[in-house]
Short mmCIF file of N, CA, C and O in Angstrom, two decimals:
data_model
loop_
_atom_site.label_atom_id
_atom_site.label_comp_id
_atom_site.label_asym_id
_atom_site.label_seq_id
_atom_site.Cartn_x
_atom_site.Cartn_y
_atom_site.Cartn_z
N LEU A 980 0.82 -1.20 0.00
CA LEU A 980 0.00 0.00 0.00
C LEU A 980 0.86 1.25 0.00
O LEU A 980 0.69 2.12 -0.83
N GLU A 981 1.79 1.34 0.96
CA GLU A 981 2.62 2.54 1.03
C GLU A 981 3.52 2.66 -0.19
O GLU A 981 3.86 3.75 -0.61
N GLN A 982 3.89 1.53 -0.78
CA GLN A 982 4.74 1.58 -1.97
C GLN A 982 3.96 2.12 -3.17
O GLN A 982 4.51 2.82 -4.00
N ALA A 983 2.68 1.81 -3.23
CA ALA A 983 1.87 2.30 -4.34
C ALA A 983 1.74 3.81 -4.29
O ALA A 983 1.79 4.48 -5.32
N ALA A 984 1.62 4.38 -3.11
CA ALA A 984 1.48 5.82 -2.98
C ALA A 984 2.83 6.51 -2.91
O ALA A 984 2.91 7.72 -3.06
N GLY A 985 3.88 5.76 -2.62
CA GLY A 985 5.20 6.35 -2.49
C GLY A 985 5.40 7.10 -1.19
O GLY A 985 6.32 7.88 -1.05
N LEU A 986 4.52 6.88 -0.23
CA LEU A 986 4.58 7.57 1.05
C LEU A 986 4.70 6.58 2.20
O LEU A 986 4.12 5.49 2.15
N PRO A 987 5.41 6.94 3.26
CA PRO A 987 5.47 6.06 4.43
C PRO A 987 4.15 6.10 5.21
O PRO A 987 3.43 7.10 5.17
N LEU A 988 3.87 5.02 5.88
CA LEU A 988 2.67 4.97 6.72
C LEU A 988 2.97 5.56 8.09
O LEU A 988 4.08 5.42 8.60
N ASP A 989 1.97 6.20 8.68
CA ASP A 989 2.12 6.67 10.05
C ASP A 989 1.20 5.84 10.95
O ASP A 989 0.54 4.90 10.49
N THR A 990 1.17 6.18 12.23
CA THR A 990 0.38 5.41 13.19
C THR A 990 -1.08 5.34 12.78
O THR A 990 -1.71 4.28 12.86
N TYR A 991 -1.63 6.45 12.32
CA TYR A 991 -3.03 6.49 11.91
C TYR A 991 -3.31 5.47 10.80
O TYR A 991 -4.28 4.72 10.86
N HIS A 992 -2.44 5.40 9.79
CA HIS A 992 -2.65 4.47 8.69
C HIS A 992 -2.54 3.02 9.15
O HIS A 992 -3.35 2.18 8.76
N TYR A 993 -1.50 2.75 9.95
CA TYR A 993 -1.36 1.39 10.48
C TYR A 993 -2.58 0.98 11.30
O TYR A 993 -3.08 -0.13 11.19
N ASN A 994 -3.07 1.89 12.14
CA ASN A 994 -4.23 1.58 12.96
C ASN A 994 -5.45 1.27 12.11
O ASN A 994 -6.21 0.34 12.41
N ALA A 995 -5.65 2.04 11.05
CA ALA A 995 -6.79 1.79 10.16
C ALA A 995 -6.68 0.40 9.51
O ALA A 995 -7.67 -0.34 9.44
N LEU A 996 -5.48 0.06 9.06
CA LEU A 996 -5.29 -1.25 8.44
C LEU A 996 -5.47 -2.38 9.44
O LEU A 996 -6.12 -3.38 9.15
N MET A 997 -4.90 -2.21 10.64
CA MET A 997 -5.04 -3.26 11.66
C MET A 997 -6.50 -3.41 12.09
O MET A 997 -6.96 -4.53 12.33
N SER A 998 -7.23 -2.30 12.16
CA SER A 998 -8.65 -2.38 12.52
C SER A 998 -9.44 -3.14 11.45
O SER A 998 -10.33 -3.93 11.77
N ALA A 999 -9.10 -2.90 10.19
CA ALA A 999 -9.77 -3.63 9.11
C ALA A 999 -9.48 -5.12 9.20
O ALA A 999 -10.39 -5.95 9.06
N TYR A 1000 -8.23 -5.47 9.47
CA TYR A 1000 -7.90 -6.88 9.66
C TYR A 1000 -8.65 -7.44 10.87
O TYR A 1000 -9.13 -8.57 10.84
N GLY A 1001 -8.74 -6.63 11.92
CA GLY A 1001 -9.44 -7.08 13.12
C GLY A 1001 -10.89 -7.38 12.89
O GLY A 1001 -11.44 -8.32 13.45
N GLN A 1002 -11.54 -6.59 12.05
CA GLN A 1002 -12.95 -6.82 11.75
C GLN A 1002 -13.16 -8.18 11.09
O GLN A 1002 -14.23 -8.77 11.18
N ARG A 1003 -12.13 -8.67 10.43
CA ARG A 1003 -12.21 -9.96 9.74
C ARG A 1003 -11.58 -11.10 10.54
O ARG A 1003 -11.54 -12.23 10.08
N GLY A 1004 -11.06 -10.76 11.74
CA GLY A 1004 -10.42 -11.79 12.56
C GLY A 1004 -9.09 -12.24 11.99
O GLY A 1004 -8.60 -13.32 12.30
N MET A 1005 -8.46 -11.38 11.20
CA MET A 1005 -7.18 -11.72 10.56
C MET A 1005 -6.04 -11.29 11.48
O MET A 1005 -5.32 -10.33 11.21
N TRP A 1006 -5.88 -12.03 12.56
CA TRP A 1006 -4.95 -11.64 13.62
C TRP A 1006 -3.49 -11.74 13.17
O TRP A 1006 -2.67 -10.94 13.60
N ARG A 1007 -3.17 -12.69 12.34
CA ARG A 1007 -1.77 -12.81 11.88
C ARG A 1007 -1.35 -11.56 11.10
O ARG A 1007 -0.26 -11.02 11.29
N GLU A 1008 -2.22 -11.11 10.21
CA GLU A 1008 -1.92 -9.93 9.41
C GLU A 1008 -1.84 -8.67 10.28
O GLU A 1008 -0.96 -7.82 10.07
N ALA A 1009 -2.74 -8.56 11.26
CA ALA A 1009 -2.72 -7.40 12.15
C ALA A 1009 -1.42 -7.37 12.96
O ALA A 1009 -0.78 -6.32 13.09
N ASN A 1010 -1.02 -8.51 13.48
CA ASN A 1010 0.23 -8.56 14.24
C ASN A 1010 1.45 -8.35 13.37
O ASN A 1010 2.44 -7.77 13.81
N GLN A 1011 1.37 -8.80 12.14
CA GLN A 1011 2.48 -8.56 11.21
C GLN A 1011 2.65 -7.05 10.98
O GLN A 1011 3.77 -6.54 10.94
N LEU A 1012 1.54 -6.34 10.86
CA LEU A 1012 1.62 -4.88 10.71
C LEU A 1012 2.18 -4.22 11.96
O LEU A 1012 2.95 -3.26 11.87
N ARG A 1013 1.81 -4.73 13.12
CA ARG A 1013 2.33 -4.17 14.38
C ARG A 1013 3.85 -4.34 14.43
O ARG A 1013 4.57 -3.42 14.82
N ARG A 1014 4.33 -5.49 14.02
CA ARG A 1014 5.78 -5.71 13.98
C ARG A 1014 6.45 -4.81 12.94
O ARG A 1014 7.53 -4.28 13.15
N LYS A 1015 5.77 -4.62 11.80
CA LYS A 1015 6.31 -3.74 10.77
C LYS A 1015 6.41 -2.30 11.28
O LYS A 1015 7.38 -1.61 11.00
N MET A 1016 5.40 -1.88 12.04
CA MET A 1016 5.45 -0.55 12.65
C MET A 1016 6.73 -0.40 13.47
O MET A 1016 7.46 0.57 13.32
N ARG A 1017 6.95 -1.37 14.34
CA ARG A 1017 8.13 -1.33 15.21
C ARG A 1017 9.41 -1.30 14.39
O ARG A 1017 10.30 -0.49 14.64
N ASP A 1018 9.49 -2.15 13.38
CA ASP A 1018 10.68 -2.23 12.55
C ASP A 1018 10.96 -0.93 11.79
O ASP A 1018 12.10 -0.61 11.51
N GLU A 1019 9.89 -0.22 11.46
CA GLU A 1019 10.04 1.04 10.72
C GLU A 1019 10.11 2.26 11.63
O GLU A 1019 10.13 3.39 11.15
N GLY A 1020 10.11 2.03 12.95
CA GLY A 1020 10.25 3.13 13.89
C GLY A 1020 8.98 3.94 14.11
O GLY A 1020 9.04 5.07 14.60
N VAL A 1021 7.83 3.36 13.77
CA VAL A 1021 6.55 4.02 14.00
C VAL A 1021 6.01 3.52 15.33
O VAL A 1021 5.82 2.31 15.51
N ALA A 1022 5.79 4.43 16.27
CA ALA A 1022 5.37 4.03 17.61
C ALA A 1022 3.89 3.66 17.64
O ALA A 1022 3.03 4.46 17.27
N PRO A 1023 3.58 2.43 18.08
CA PRO A 1023 2.17 2.05 18.24
C PRO A 1023 1.58 2.78 19.45
O PRO A 1023 2.30 3.10 20.40
N ASN A 1024 0.30 3.03 19.39
CA ASN A 1024 -0.40 3.62 20.53
C ASN A 1024 -1.44 2.63 21.04
O ASN A 1024 -1.49 1.49 20.58
N VAL A 1025 -2.26 3.07 21.97
CA VAL A 1025 -3.27 2.17 22.56
C VAL A 1025 -4.21 1.64 21.47
O VAL A 1025 -4.59 0.47 21.50
N VAL A 1026 -4.56 2.47 20.52
CA VAL A 1026 -5.44 2.05 19.43
C VAL A 1026 -4.79 0.91 18.63
O VAL A 1026 -5.46 -0.05 18.26
N SER A 1027 -3.50 1.03 18.40
CA SER A 1027 -2.77 -0.01 17.67
C SER A 1027 -2.88 -1.35 18.38
O SER A 1027 -3.20 -2.37 17.76
N PHE A 1028 -2.58 -1.34 19.67
CA PHE A 1028 -2.62 -2.58 20.45
C PHE A 1028 -4.05 -3.11 20.55
O PHE A 1028 -4.27 -4.32 20.42
N ASN A 1029 -5.02 -2.22 20.77
CA ASN A 1029 -6.41 -2.68 20.86
C ASN A 1029 -6.87 -3.31 19.55
O ASN A 1029 -7.61 -4.30 19.56
N ALA A 1030 -6.44 -2.75 18.42
CA ALA A 1030 -6.81 -3.33 17.12
C ALA A 1030 -6.26 -4.75 16.99
O ALA A 1030 -6.95 -5.65 16.51
N CYS A 1031 -5.02 -4.94 17.43
CA CYS A 1031 -4.43 -6.29 17.37
C CYS A 1031 -5.10 -7.25 18.32
O CYS A 1031 -5.35 -8.41 17.98
N ILE A 1032 -5.40 -6.78 19.52
CA ILE A 1032 -6.08 -7.63 20.51
C ILE A 1032 -7.45 -8.04 19.98
O ILE A 1032 -7.86 -9.20 20.09
N THR A 1033 -8.17 -7.10 19.39
CA THR A 1033 -9.48 -7.39 18.82
C THR A 1033 -9.37 -8.41 17.69
O THR A 1033 -10.17 -9.35 17.59
N ALA A 1034 -8.36 -8.25 16.84
CA ALA A 1034 -8.14 -9.20 15.74
C ALA A 1034 -7.89 -10.60 16.30
O ALA A 1034 -8.44 -11.58 15.80
N CYS A 1035 -7.07 -10.67 17.34
CA CYS A 1035 -6.79 -11.97 17.97
C CYS A 1035 -8.06 -12.58 18.57
O CYS A 1035 -8.31 -13.78 18.42
N GLU A 1036 -8.83 -11.75 19.24
CA GLU A 1036 -10.07 -12.23 19.84
C GLU A 1036 -11.02 -12.78 18.78
O GLU A 1036 -11.54 -13.89 18.91
N ARG A 1037 -11.20 -12.03 17.73
CA ARG A 1037 -12.12 -12.47 16.67
C ARG A 1037 -11.60 -13.67 15.90
O ARG A 1037 -12.36 -14.45 15.36
N GLY A 1038 -10.28 -13.81 15.86
CA GLY A 1038 -9.68 -14.96 15.20
C GLY A 1038 -9.47 -16.13 16.14
O GLY A 1038 -8.84 -17.11 15.77
N LYS A 1039 -9.98 -16.00 17.37
CA LYS A 1039 -9.91 -17.07 18.39
C LYS A 1039 -8.47 -17.40 18.77
O LYS A 1039 -8.15 -18.53 19.13
N ALA A 1040 -7.58 -16.41 18.69
CA ALA A 1040 -6.17 -16.58 19.06
C ALA A 1040 -5.95 -15.89 20.41
O ALA A 1040 -5.26 -14.87 20.51
N LEU A 1041 -6.55 -16.46 21.45
CA LEU A 1041 -6.55 -15.82 22.75
C LEU A 1041 -5.17 -15.77 23.39
O LEU A 1041 -4.83 -14.79 24.08
N GLU A 1042 -4.35 -16.77 23.18
CA GLU A 1042 -2.99 -16.74 23.73
C GLU A 1042 -2.19 -15.62 23.08
O GLU A 1042 -1.41 -14.93 23.74
N GLU A 1043 -2.38 -15.43 21.79
CA GLU A 1043 -1.70 -14.35 21.08
C GLU A 1043 -2.20 -12.99 21.59
O GLU A 1043 -1.42 -12.05 21.74
N ALA A 1044 -3.50 -12.89 21.86
CA ALA A 1044 -4.06 -11.65 22.41
C ALA A 1044 -3.40 -11.31 23.74
O ALA A 1044 -3.10 -10.14 24.00
N GLU A 1045 -3.16 -12.31 24.56
CA GLU A 1045 -2.50 -12.08 25.84
C GLU A 1045 -1.07 -11.58 25.63
O GLU A 1045 -0.60 -10.68 26.35
N LEU A 1046 -0.37 -12.12 24.65
CA LEU A 1046 0.99 -11.66 24.35
C LEU A 1046 0.99 -10.20 23.89
O LEU A 1046 1.85 -9.42 24.28
N VAL A 1047 0.02 -9.84 23.06
CA VAL A 1047 -0.09 -8.45 22.60
C VAL A 1047 -0.38 -7.54 23.78
O VAL A 1047 0.20 -6.45 23.89
N PHE A 1048 -1.25 -7.99 24.68
CA PHE A 1048 -1.57 -7.20 25.86
C PHE A 1048 -0.31 -6.97 26.71
O PHE A 1048 -0.06 -5.87 27.19
N ARG A 1049 0.48 -8.01 26.86
CA ARG A 1049 1.74 -7.87 27.62
C ARG A 1049 2.69 -6.89 26.93
O ARG A 1049 3.35 -6.08 27.59
N ASP A 1050 2.76 -6.97 25.61
CA ASP A 1050 3.60 -6.02 24.86
C ASP A 1050 3.13 -4.59 25.10
O ASP A 1050 3.95 -3.68 25.22
N MET A 1051 1.82 -4.41 25.14
CA MET A 1051 1.25 -3.09 25.39
C MET A 1051 1.68 -2.57 26.76
O MET A 1051 2.12 -1.43 26.90
N ARG A 1052 1.57 -3.43 27.76
CA ARG A 1052 1.98 -3.03 29.12
C ARG A 1052 3.47 -2.75 29.18
O ARG A 1052 3.90 -1.80 29.81
N ASP A 1053 4.28 -3.58 28.48
CA ASP A 1053 5.73 -3.35 28.43
C ASP A 1053 6.08 -2.03 27.76
O ASP A 1053 7.11 -1.44 28.06
N ALA A 1054 5.22 -1.58 26.85
CA ALA A 1054 5.43 -0.30 26.17
C ALA A 1054 4.99 0.88 27.04
O ALA A 1054 5.08 2.03 26.62
N GLY A 1055 4.49 0.57 28.24
CA GLY A 1055 4.06 1.63 29.15
C GLY A 1055 2.65 2.14 28.89
O GLY A 1055 2.29 3.21 29.37
N LEU A 1056 1.88 1.38 28.14
CA LEU A 1056 0.51 1.78 27.83
C LEU A 1056 -0.48 0.92 28.58
O LEU A 1056 -0.19 -0.23 28.92
N GLN A 1057 -1.66 1.47 28.84
CA GLN A 1057 -2.72 0.72 29.48
C GLN A 1057 -3.95 0.78 28.62
O GLN A 1057 -4.30 1.83 28.09
N GLY A 1058 -4.63 -0.35 28.50
CA GLY A 1058 -5.87 -0.40 27.74
C GLY A 1058 -7.02 0.19 28.54
O GLY A 1058 -6.87 0.56 29.71
N ASP A 1059 -8.14 0.30 27.90
CA ASP A 1059 -9.34 0.79 28.58
C ASP A 1059 -9.79 -0.24 29.61
O ASP A 1059 -9.77 -1.43 29.35
N THR A 1060 -10.20 0.25 30.74
CA THR A 1060 -10.72 -0.66 31.77
C THR A 1060 -12.13 -0.32 32.13
O THR A 1060 -12.64 0.70 31.82
#
């Protein structure tokens, strides 16, 4: 996507893509984008992590959702309670 436009993605774009994957339960793709964010130096925010957790939940990957939640806490962020 970013190659087609010739522009780098920012947090907002990544979040939109991860949310779309989450709506379909495509947790592997959402987590792959989260890793790509990190690799490209784009800081994930709470929305980023929540999108991945939602994707994992909908894809029935609950152990992976717990790992994402731990990553979120390690990043110093807290989800909605």
